[in-house]
XYZ file of C-alpha atoms in Angstrom:
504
model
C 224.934 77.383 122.304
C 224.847 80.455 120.384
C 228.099 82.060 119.315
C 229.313 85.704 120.847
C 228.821 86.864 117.297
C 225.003 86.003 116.929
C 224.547 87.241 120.589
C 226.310 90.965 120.388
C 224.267 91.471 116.668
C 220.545 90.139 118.548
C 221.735 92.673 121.035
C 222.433 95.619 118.616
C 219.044 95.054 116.877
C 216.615 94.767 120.350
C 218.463 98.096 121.090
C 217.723 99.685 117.713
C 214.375 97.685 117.277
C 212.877 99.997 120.613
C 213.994 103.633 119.345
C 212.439 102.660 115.988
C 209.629 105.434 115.548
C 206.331 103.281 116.154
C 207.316 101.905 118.939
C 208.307 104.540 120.552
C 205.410 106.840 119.459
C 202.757 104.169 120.875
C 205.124 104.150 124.100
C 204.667 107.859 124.847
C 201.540 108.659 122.950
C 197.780 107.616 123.312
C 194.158 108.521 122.122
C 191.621 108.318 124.780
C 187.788 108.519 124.810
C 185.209 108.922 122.354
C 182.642 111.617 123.827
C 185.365 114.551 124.588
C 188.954 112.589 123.445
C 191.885 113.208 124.683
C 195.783 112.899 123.731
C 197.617 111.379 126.170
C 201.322 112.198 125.893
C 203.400 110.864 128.831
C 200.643 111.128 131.852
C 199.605 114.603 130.448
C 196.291 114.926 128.625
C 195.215 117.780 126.050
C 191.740 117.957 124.736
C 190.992 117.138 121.355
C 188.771 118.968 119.155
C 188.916 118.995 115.303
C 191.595 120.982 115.662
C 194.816 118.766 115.501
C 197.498 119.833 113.418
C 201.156 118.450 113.004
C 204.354 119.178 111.616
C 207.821 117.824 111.838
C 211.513 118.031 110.530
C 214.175 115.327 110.756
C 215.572 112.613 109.428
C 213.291 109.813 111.639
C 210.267 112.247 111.579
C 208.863 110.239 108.531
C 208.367 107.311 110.143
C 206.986 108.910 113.299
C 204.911 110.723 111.059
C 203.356 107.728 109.649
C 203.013 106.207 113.368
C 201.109 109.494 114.879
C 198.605 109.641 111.693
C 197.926 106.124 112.352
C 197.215 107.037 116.536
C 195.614 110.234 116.002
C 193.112 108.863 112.484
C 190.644 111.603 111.491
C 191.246 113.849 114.660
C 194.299 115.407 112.331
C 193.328 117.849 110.280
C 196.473 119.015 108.703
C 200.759 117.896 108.747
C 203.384 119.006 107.149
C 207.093 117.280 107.672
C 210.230 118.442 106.078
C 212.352 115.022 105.605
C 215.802 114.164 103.679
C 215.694 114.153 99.596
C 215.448 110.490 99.018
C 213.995 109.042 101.872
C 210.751 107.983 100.924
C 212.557 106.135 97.992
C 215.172 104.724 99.951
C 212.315 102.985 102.583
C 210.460 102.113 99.730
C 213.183 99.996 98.382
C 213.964 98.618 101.396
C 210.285 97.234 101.791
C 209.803 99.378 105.060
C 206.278 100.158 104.326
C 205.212 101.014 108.062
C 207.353 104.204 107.657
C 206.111 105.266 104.899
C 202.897 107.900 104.768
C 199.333 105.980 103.431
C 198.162 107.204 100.318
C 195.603 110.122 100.456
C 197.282 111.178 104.063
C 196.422 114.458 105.362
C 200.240 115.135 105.993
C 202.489 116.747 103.221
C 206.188 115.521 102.501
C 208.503 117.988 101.412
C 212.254 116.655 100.913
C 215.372 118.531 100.779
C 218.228 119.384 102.561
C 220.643 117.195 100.061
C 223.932 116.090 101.701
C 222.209 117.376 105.267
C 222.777 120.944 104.037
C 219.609 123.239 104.283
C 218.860 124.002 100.211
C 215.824 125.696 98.324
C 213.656 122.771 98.632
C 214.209 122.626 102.436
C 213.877 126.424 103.235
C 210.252 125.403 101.046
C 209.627 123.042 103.727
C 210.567 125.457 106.544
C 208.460 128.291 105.112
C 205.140 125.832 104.763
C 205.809 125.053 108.423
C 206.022 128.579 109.181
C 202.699 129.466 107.730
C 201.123 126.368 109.559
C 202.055 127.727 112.833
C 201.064 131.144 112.595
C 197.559 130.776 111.728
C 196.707 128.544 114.674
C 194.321 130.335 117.226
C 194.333 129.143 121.212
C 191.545 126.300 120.310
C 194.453 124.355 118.621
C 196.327 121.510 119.248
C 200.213 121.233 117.285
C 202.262 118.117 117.297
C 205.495 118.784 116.885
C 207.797 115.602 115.771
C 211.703 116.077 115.665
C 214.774 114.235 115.143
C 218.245 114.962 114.379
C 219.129 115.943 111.032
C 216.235 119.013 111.806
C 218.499 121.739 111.895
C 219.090 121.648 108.019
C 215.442 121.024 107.004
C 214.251 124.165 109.125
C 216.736 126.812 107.664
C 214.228 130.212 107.836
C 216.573 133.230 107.801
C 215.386 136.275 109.538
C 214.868 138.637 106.475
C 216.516 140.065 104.742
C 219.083 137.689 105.001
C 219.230 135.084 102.157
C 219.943 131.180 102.793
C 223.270 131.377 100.416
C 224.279 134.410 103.309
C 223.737 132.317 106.006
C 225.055 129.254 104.821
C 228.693 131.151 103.892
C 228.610 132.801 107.213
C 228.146 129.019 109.002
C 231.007 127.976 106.564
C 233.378 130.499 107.379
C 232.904 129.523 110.840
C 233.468 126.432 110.668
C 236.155 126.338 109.053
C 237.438 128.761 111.443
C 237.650 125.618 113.758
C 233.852 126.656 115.421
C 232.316 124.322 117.653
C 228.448 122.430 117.049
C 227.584 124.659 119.755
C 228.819 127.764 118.298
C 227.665 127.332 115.287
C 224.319 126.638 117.187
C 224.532 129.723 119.098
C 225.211 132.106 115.746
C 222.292 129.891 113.347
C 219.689 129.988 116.084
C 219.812 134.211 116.570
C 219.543 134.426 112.808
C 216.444 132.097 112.480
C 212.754 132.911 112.718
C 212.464 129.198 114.068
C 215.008 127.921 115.975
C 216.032 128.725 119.458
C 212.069 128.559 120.317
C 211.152 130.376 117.242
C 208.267 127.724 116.234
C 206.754 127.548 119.762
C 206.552 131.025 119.690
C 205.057 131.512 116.180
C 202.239 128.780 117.363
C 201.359 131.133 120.483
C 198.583 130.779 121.499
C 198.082 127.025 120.263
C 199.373 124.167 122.668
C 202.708 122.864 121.620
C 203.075 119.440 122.311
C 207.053 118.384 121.097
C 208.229 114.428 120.547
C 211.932 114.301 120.157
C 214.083 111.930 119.316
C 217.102 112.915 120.710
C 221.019 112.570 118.605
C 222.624 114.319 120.948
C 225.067 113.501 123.733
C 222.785 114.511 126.873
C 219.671 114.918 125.791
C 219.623 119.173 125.867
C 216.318 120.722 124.160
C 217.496 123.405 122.834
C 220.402 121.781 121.157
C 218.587 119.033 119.278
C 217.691 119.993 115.913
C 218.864 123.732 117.071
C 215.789 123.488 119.685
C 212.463 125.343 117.818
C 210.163 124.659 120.501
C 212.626 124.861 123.797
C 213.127 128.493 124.956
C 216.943 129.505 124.134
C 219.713 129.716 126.761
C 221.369 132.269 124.000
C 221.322 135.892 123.242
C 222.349 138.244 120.491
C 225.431 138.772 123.013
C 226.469 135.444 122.706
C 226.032 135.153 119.013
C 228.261 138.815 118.606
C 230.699 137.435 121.095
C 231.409 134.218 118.602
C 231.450 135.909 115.617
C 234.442 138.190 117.220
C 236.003 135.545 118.533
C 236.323 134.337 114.759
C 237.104 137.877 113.746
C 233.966 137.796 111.095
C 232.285 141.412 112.722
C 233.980 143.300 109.801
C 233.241 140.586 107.347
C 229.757 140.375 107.700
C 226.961 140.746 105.247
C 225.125 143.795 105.451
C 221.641 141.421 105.774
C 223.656 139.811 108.833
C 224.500 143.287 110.248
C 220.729 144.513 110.008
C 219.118 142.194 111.771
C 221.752 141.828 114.605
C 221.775 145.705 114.894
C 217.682 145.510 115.301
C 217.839 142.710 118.156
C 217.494 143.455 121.526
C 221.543 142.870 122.651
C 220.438 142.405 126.505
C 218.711 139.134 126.818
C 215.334 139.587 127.288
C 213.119 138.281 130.015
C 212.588 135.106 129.602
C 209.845 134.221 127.592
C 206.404 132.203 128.948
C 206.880 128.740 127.265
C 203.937 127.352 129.326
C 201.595 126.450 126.314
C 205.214 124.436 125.278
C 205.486 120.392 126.400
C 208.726 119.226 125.399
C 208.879 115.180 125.478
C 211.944 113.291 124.696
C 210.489 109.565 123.908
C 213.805 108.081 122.397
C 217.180 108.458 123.497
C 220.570 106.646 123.446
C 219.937 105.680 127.108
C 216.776 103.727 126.331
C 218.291 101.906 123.491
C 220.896 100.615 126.114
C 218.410 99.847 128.835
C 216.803 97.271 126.189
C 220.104 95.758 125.183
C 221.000 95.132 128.743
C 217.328 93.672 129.504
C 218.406 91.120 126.356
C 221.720 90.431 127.863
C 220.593 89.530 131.155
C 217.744 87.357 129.535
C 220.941 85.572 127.450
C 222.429 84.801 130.943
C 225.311 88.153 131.088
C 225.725 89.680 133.606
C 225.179 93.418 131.778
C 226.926 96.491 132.790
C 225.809 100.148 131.051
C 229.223 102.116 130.970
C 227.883 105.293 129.579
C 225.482 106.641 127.150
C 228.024 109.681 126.429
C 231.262 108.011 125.102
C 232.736 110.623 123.177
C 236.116 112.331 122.056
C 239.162 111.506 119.631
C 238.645 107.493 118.604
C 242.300 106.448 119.892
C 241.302 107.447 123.493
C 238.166 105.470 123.730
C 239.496 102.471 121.540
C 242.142 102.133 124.611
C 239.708 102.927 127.067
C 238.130 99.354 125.772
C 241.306 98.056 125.800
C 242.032 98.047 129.405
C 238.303 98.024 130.552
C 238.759 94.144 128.645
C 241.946 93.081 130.307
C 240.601 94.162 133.273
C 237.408 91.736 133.171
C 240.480 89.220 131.577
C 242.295 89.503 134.267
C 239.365 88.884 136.955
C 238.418 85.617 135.399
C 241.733 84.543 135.860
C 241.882 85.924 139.463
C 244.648 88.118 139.209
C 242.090 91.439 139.261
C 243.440 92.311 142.590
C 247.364 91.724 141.574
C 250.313 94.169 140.529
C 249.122 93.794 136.518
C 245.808 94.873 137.224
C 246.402 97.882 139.718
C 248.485 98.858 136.549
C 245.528 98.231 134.548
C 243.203 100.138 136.708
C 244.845 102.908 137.344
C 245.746 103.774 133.419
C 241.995 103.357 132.844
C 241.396 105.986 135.385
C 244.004 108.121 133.817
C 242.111 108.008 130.387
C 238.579 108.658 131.833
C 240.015 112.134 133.266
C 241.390 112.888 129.935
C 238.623 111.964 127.765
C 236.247 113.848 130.106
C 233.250 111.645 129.210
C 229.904 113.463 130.868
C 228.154 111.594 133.729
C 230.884 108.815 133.821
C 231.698 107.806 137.266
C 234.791 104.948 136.588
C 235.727 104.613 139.931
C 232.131 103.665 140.503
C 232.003 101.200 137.340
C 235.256 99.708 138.249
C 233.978 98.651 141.645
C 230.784 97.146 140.188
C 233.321 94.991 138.236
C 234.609 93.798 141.140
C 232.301 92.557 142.805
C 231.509 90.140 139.589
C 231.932 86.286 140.192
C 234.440 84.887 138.358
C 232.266 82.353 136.667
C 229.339 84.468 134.531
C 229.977 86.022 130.847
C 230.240 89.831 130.704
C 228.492 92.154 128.626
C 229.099 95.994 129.082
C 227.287 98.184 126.975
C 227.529 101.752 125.856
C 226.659 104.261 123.375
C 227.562 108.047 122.480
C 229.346 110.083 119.095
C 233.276 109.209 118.900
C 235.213 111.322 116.479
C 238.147 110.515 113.677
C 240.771 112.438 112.102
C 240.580 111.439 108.600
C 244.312 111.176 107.369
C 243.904 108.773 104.759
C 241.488 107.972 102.074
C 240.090 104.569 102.233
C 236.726 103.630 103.161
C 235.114 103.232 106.305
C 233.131 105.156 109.163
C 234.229 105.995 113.099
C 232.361 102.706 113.998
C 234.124 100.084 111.722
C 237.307 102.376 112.740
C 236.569 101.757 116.390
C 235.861 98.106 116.330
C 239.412 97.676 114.538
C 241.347 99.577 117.046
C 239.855 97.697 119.572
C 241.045 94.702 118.179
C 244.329 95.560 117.161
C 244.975 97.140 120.699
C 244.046 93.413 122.394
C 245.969 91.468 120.068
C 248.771 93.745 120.609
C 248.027 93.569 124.794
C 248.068 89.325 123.697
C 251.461 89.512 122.390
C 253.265 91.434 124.880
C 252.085 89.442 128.025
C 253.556 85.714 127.740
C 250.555 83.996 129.117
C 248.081 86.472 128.570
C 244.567 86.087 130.282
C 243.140 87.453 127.391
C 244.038 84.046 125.672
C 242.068 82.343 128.396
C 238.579 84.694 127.219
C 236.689 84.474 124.425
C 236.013 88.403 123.120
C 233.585 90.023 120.995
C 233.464 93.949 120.476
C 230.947 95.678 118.211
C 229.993 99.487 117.682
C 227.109 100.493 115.435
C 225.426 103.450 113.986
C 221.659 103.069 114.852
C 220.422 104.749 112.170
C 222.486 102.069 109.592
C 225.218 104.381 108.291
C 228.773 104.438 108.739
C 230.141 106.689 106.701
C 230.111 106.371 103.231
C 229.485 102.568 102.909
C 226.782 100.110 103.487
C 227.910 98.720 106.716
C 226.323 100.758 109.975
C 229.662 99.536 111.695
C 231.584 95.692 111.995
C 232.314 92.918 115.064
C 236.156 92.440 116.215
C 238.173 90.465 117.930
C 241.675 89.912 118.306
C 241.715 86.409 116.732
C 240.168 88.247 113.726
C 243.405 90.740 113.850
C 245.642 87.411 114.254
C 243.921 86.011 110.979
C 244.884 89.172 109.292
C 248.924 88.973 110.340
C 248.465 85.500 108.600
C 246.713 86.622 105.599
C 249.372 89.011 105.298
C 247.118 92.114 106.216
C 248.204 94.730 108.483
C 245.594 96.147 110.315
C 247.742 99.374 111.432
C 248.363 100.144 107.709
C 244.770 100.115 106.847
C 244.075 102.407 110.103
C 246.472 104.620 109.308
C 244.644 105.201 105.571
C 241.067 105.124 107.693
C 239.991 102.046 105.492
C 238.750 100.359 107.541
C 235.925 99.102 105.627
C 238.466 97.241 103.144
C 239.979 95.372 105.972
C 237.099 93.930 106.894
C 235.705 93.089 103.639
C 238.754 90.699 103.551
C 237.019 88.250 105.626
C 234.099 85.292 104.860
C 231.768 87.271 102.599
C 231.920 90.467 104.773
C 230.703 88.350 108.171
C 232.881 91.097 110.442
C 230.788 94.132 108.967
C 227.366 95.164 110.711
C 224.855 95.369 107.675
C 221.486 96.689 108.830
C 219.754 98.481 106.136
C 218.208 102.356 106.906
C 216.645 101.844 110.433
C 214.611 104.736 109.694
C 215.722 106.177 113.281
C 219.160 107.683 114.804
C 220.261 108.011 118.810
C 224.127 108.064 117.553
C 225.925 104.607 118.450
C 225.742 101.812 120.288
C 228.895 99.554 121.435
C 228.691 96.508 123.322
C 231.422 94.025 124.842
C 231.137 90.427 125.205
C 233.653 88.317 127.173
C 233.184 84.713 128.483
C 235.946 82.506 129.712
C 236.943 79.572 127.613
């Protein structure tokens, strides 16, 4: 039979293998007819004429790029993506040909945006876009691909402010403690693009939007700063962050011009009907897939939430207790004094960690009603985040998997005959789109017999936590086996975890 560890990593890959870009293009997107053709996006059809165009920004848009030219052949008449410096190089090297653009394609690559930070090459980008959209007339058709990573390969100030002026302003935020969404709020009133700028530069072309979505909940006017989704933001909103930063009196006089010259009451809200925003690849669909596999491996396959987020300790502990739990019901004593203990601290951290659209009370009672005698697998997926205190190596997922490991073999010592000796346990969290931080792992496999073999080896897993090296600790073991390596996926719906659990 197939060990835990080659079942969890088939798992990971089905679940990354659907959200890769062809697939998912063919899944939402088709070509129909010869006489009068038509593009079939999700049930809805739009004529085709010659008179296709496409552009797209992102760091998966190259791929889907090379997937729509290959649905839409000589009905495209002109494309124009904006990707991350290096990428065609990188998939290249990593022999993923399908991603890559034929030779003699009608679509134009522009890379920039180094480090994910909008630069001179990627403002190029943005402006080429910019000029593609406003000459189209109401006979044409724009495809409109986007993936995370957009927002800094779009960056078109409203003039006269200049990139460097923006950029310090969204520095000074942030390091003013901002939130994503703030900063949001403040970079989409200063764009001609974002915040539904594109869509509305196209008028009175059809928009047709793909998006692959890296963002907890799926909102389209968040992903990629939203340049085809109408804006739930006014100048208001943007003046009422930068006061709450005190930057009003620090502002550049560019900054102050064009704020002073925008309508401050939000204006009526703005006919998006020649807009069709489609999501076609989320976190939630890469779950749906793994849990399809898991049943098909015999598991009986539990989705927790596609929205784990919040500080890394919380939701390592979460795990914790959601594994003794499961422990403790294939050993029958679910339903005892140890696991009403259990239960109820696993409530207690759901509240805190506030994860969206997580019902546990709900989850907990599916558990229940589990037989004692099937394996486990609960899946999940979502953003955590880390407080770097150290400096070792490692990303939140390799981070993750080792807290969850250390937390069970601590839960193992402290309980004299602990079920969680009688189950066999296998966590893993991933990055889908093959990074984890700055190493070449996308994330690692744990389990508290690895921590065990760590005491022995002399290793203490706490210390490396506590220097967020988690990447070292792992590279202790067999050739790296504990560490997810996956290559570029050439995609990104943030990250997957999955627990397996079978008695022994």
């Amino acid at each position: 039979s197939m060990s835990l560890h080659e079942h969890v990593l088939s798992l990971f890959r089905s679940a990354v293998g659907t959200v890769r870009p062809a697939p998912m293009l063919k899944r939402a997107v088709k070509l129909q007819g010869d006489g009068c053709p038509q593009l079939i996006v999700k049930g809805r059809a739009f004529p085709v004429k010659r008179n296709l165009y496409l552009v797209g920004f992102g760091k998966a848009v190259l791929g889907m790029a090379a997937a729509a030219e290959e649905i839409l052949g000589d009905h495209l008449i002109r494309g124009i993506v904006s990707v991350p410096l290096g990428i065609q190089e990188s998939l290249q090297r990593a022999g993923m040909q399908e991603m890559l653009l034929k030779p003699h394609s009608r679509i134009q690559v522009i890379e920039g945006a180094k480090n994910n930070l909008p630069d001179p090459e990627a403002l190029r980008g943005a402006g080429a876009i910019q000029e593609l959209a406003q000459g189209l007339t109401a006979d044409d058709l724009l495809l409109v691909l986007i993936s995370g990573g957009g927002s800094a390969l779009l960056p078109a100030p409203i003039p006269p402010i200049l990139l460097e002026e923006k950029e310090k302003l969204t520095k000074m935020l942030a390091s003013r403690g901002a939130a994503i969404q703030e900063l949001n709020i403040v970079r989409k009133t200063l764009s001609l693009l974002k915040g539904g700028g594109l869509a509305r530069l196209a008028y009175p072309a059809q928009v047709v939007s793909l998006i692959l979505s890296d963002v907890i909940g799926d909102p389209l006017d968040i992903i990629a700063s939203g340049p085809t989704a109408a804006s739930s933001h006014s100048v208001q909103d943007c003046l009422q962050v930068l006061a709450k930063y005190n930057l009003l009196q620090s502002l550049p006089e560019s900054v102050e011009t064009v704020l002073s010259s925008s309508p401050t009451k939000r204006a009526a809200p703005e006919d998006y009907s020649h807009v069709c925003n489609v999501i076609i690849g989320s976190n939630a669909l890469a779950l749906d897939e793994a849990k399809r596999q898991a049943e098909g491996l015999g598991y009986v396959a539990l989705i927790l939430s596609a929205a784990v987020c919040g500080d890394i300790g919380h939701v390592a502990a979460l795990y914790c207790h959601l594994i003794r739990l499961l422990c403790l019901g294939f050993a029958g004593l679910g339903e005892g004094p140890l696991g009403n203990e259990v239960r109820g601290n696993l409530l207690q951290l759901a509240a805190e960690l506030d994860i969206p659209g997580l019902n546990l009370a709900e989850f907990l009672e599916a558990l229940r009603g589990l037989g004692p005698e099937k394996p486990v697998c609960i899946l999940a997926g979502g953003e955590t985040t880390v407080r770097l205190r150290g400096t070792g190596k490692g990303g939140r997922n390799q981070e993750l998997a080792l807290r969850v490991g250390l937390g069970l073999h601590r839960a193992q010592g402290a309980e004299a005959s602990s079920p969680l000796g009688r189950c066999e346990i296998i966590f893993l969290s991933g990055g889908t789109d093959g990074q984890d931080g700055p190493t070449g792992a996308a994330g690692a496999f744990c389990s508290p017999e690895l921590v065990d073999e760590a005491f022995q080896k002399g290793l203490d897993a706490e210390a490396f936590l506590n220097n967020n090296d988690s990447y070292t600790f792992f590279s202790h073991f067999q050739h790296g086996r504990h560490l997810l390596v996956t290559g570029l996926t050439g995609t990104n719906v943030m990250d997957i975890q999955a627990v397996l659990i079978r008695p022994k």
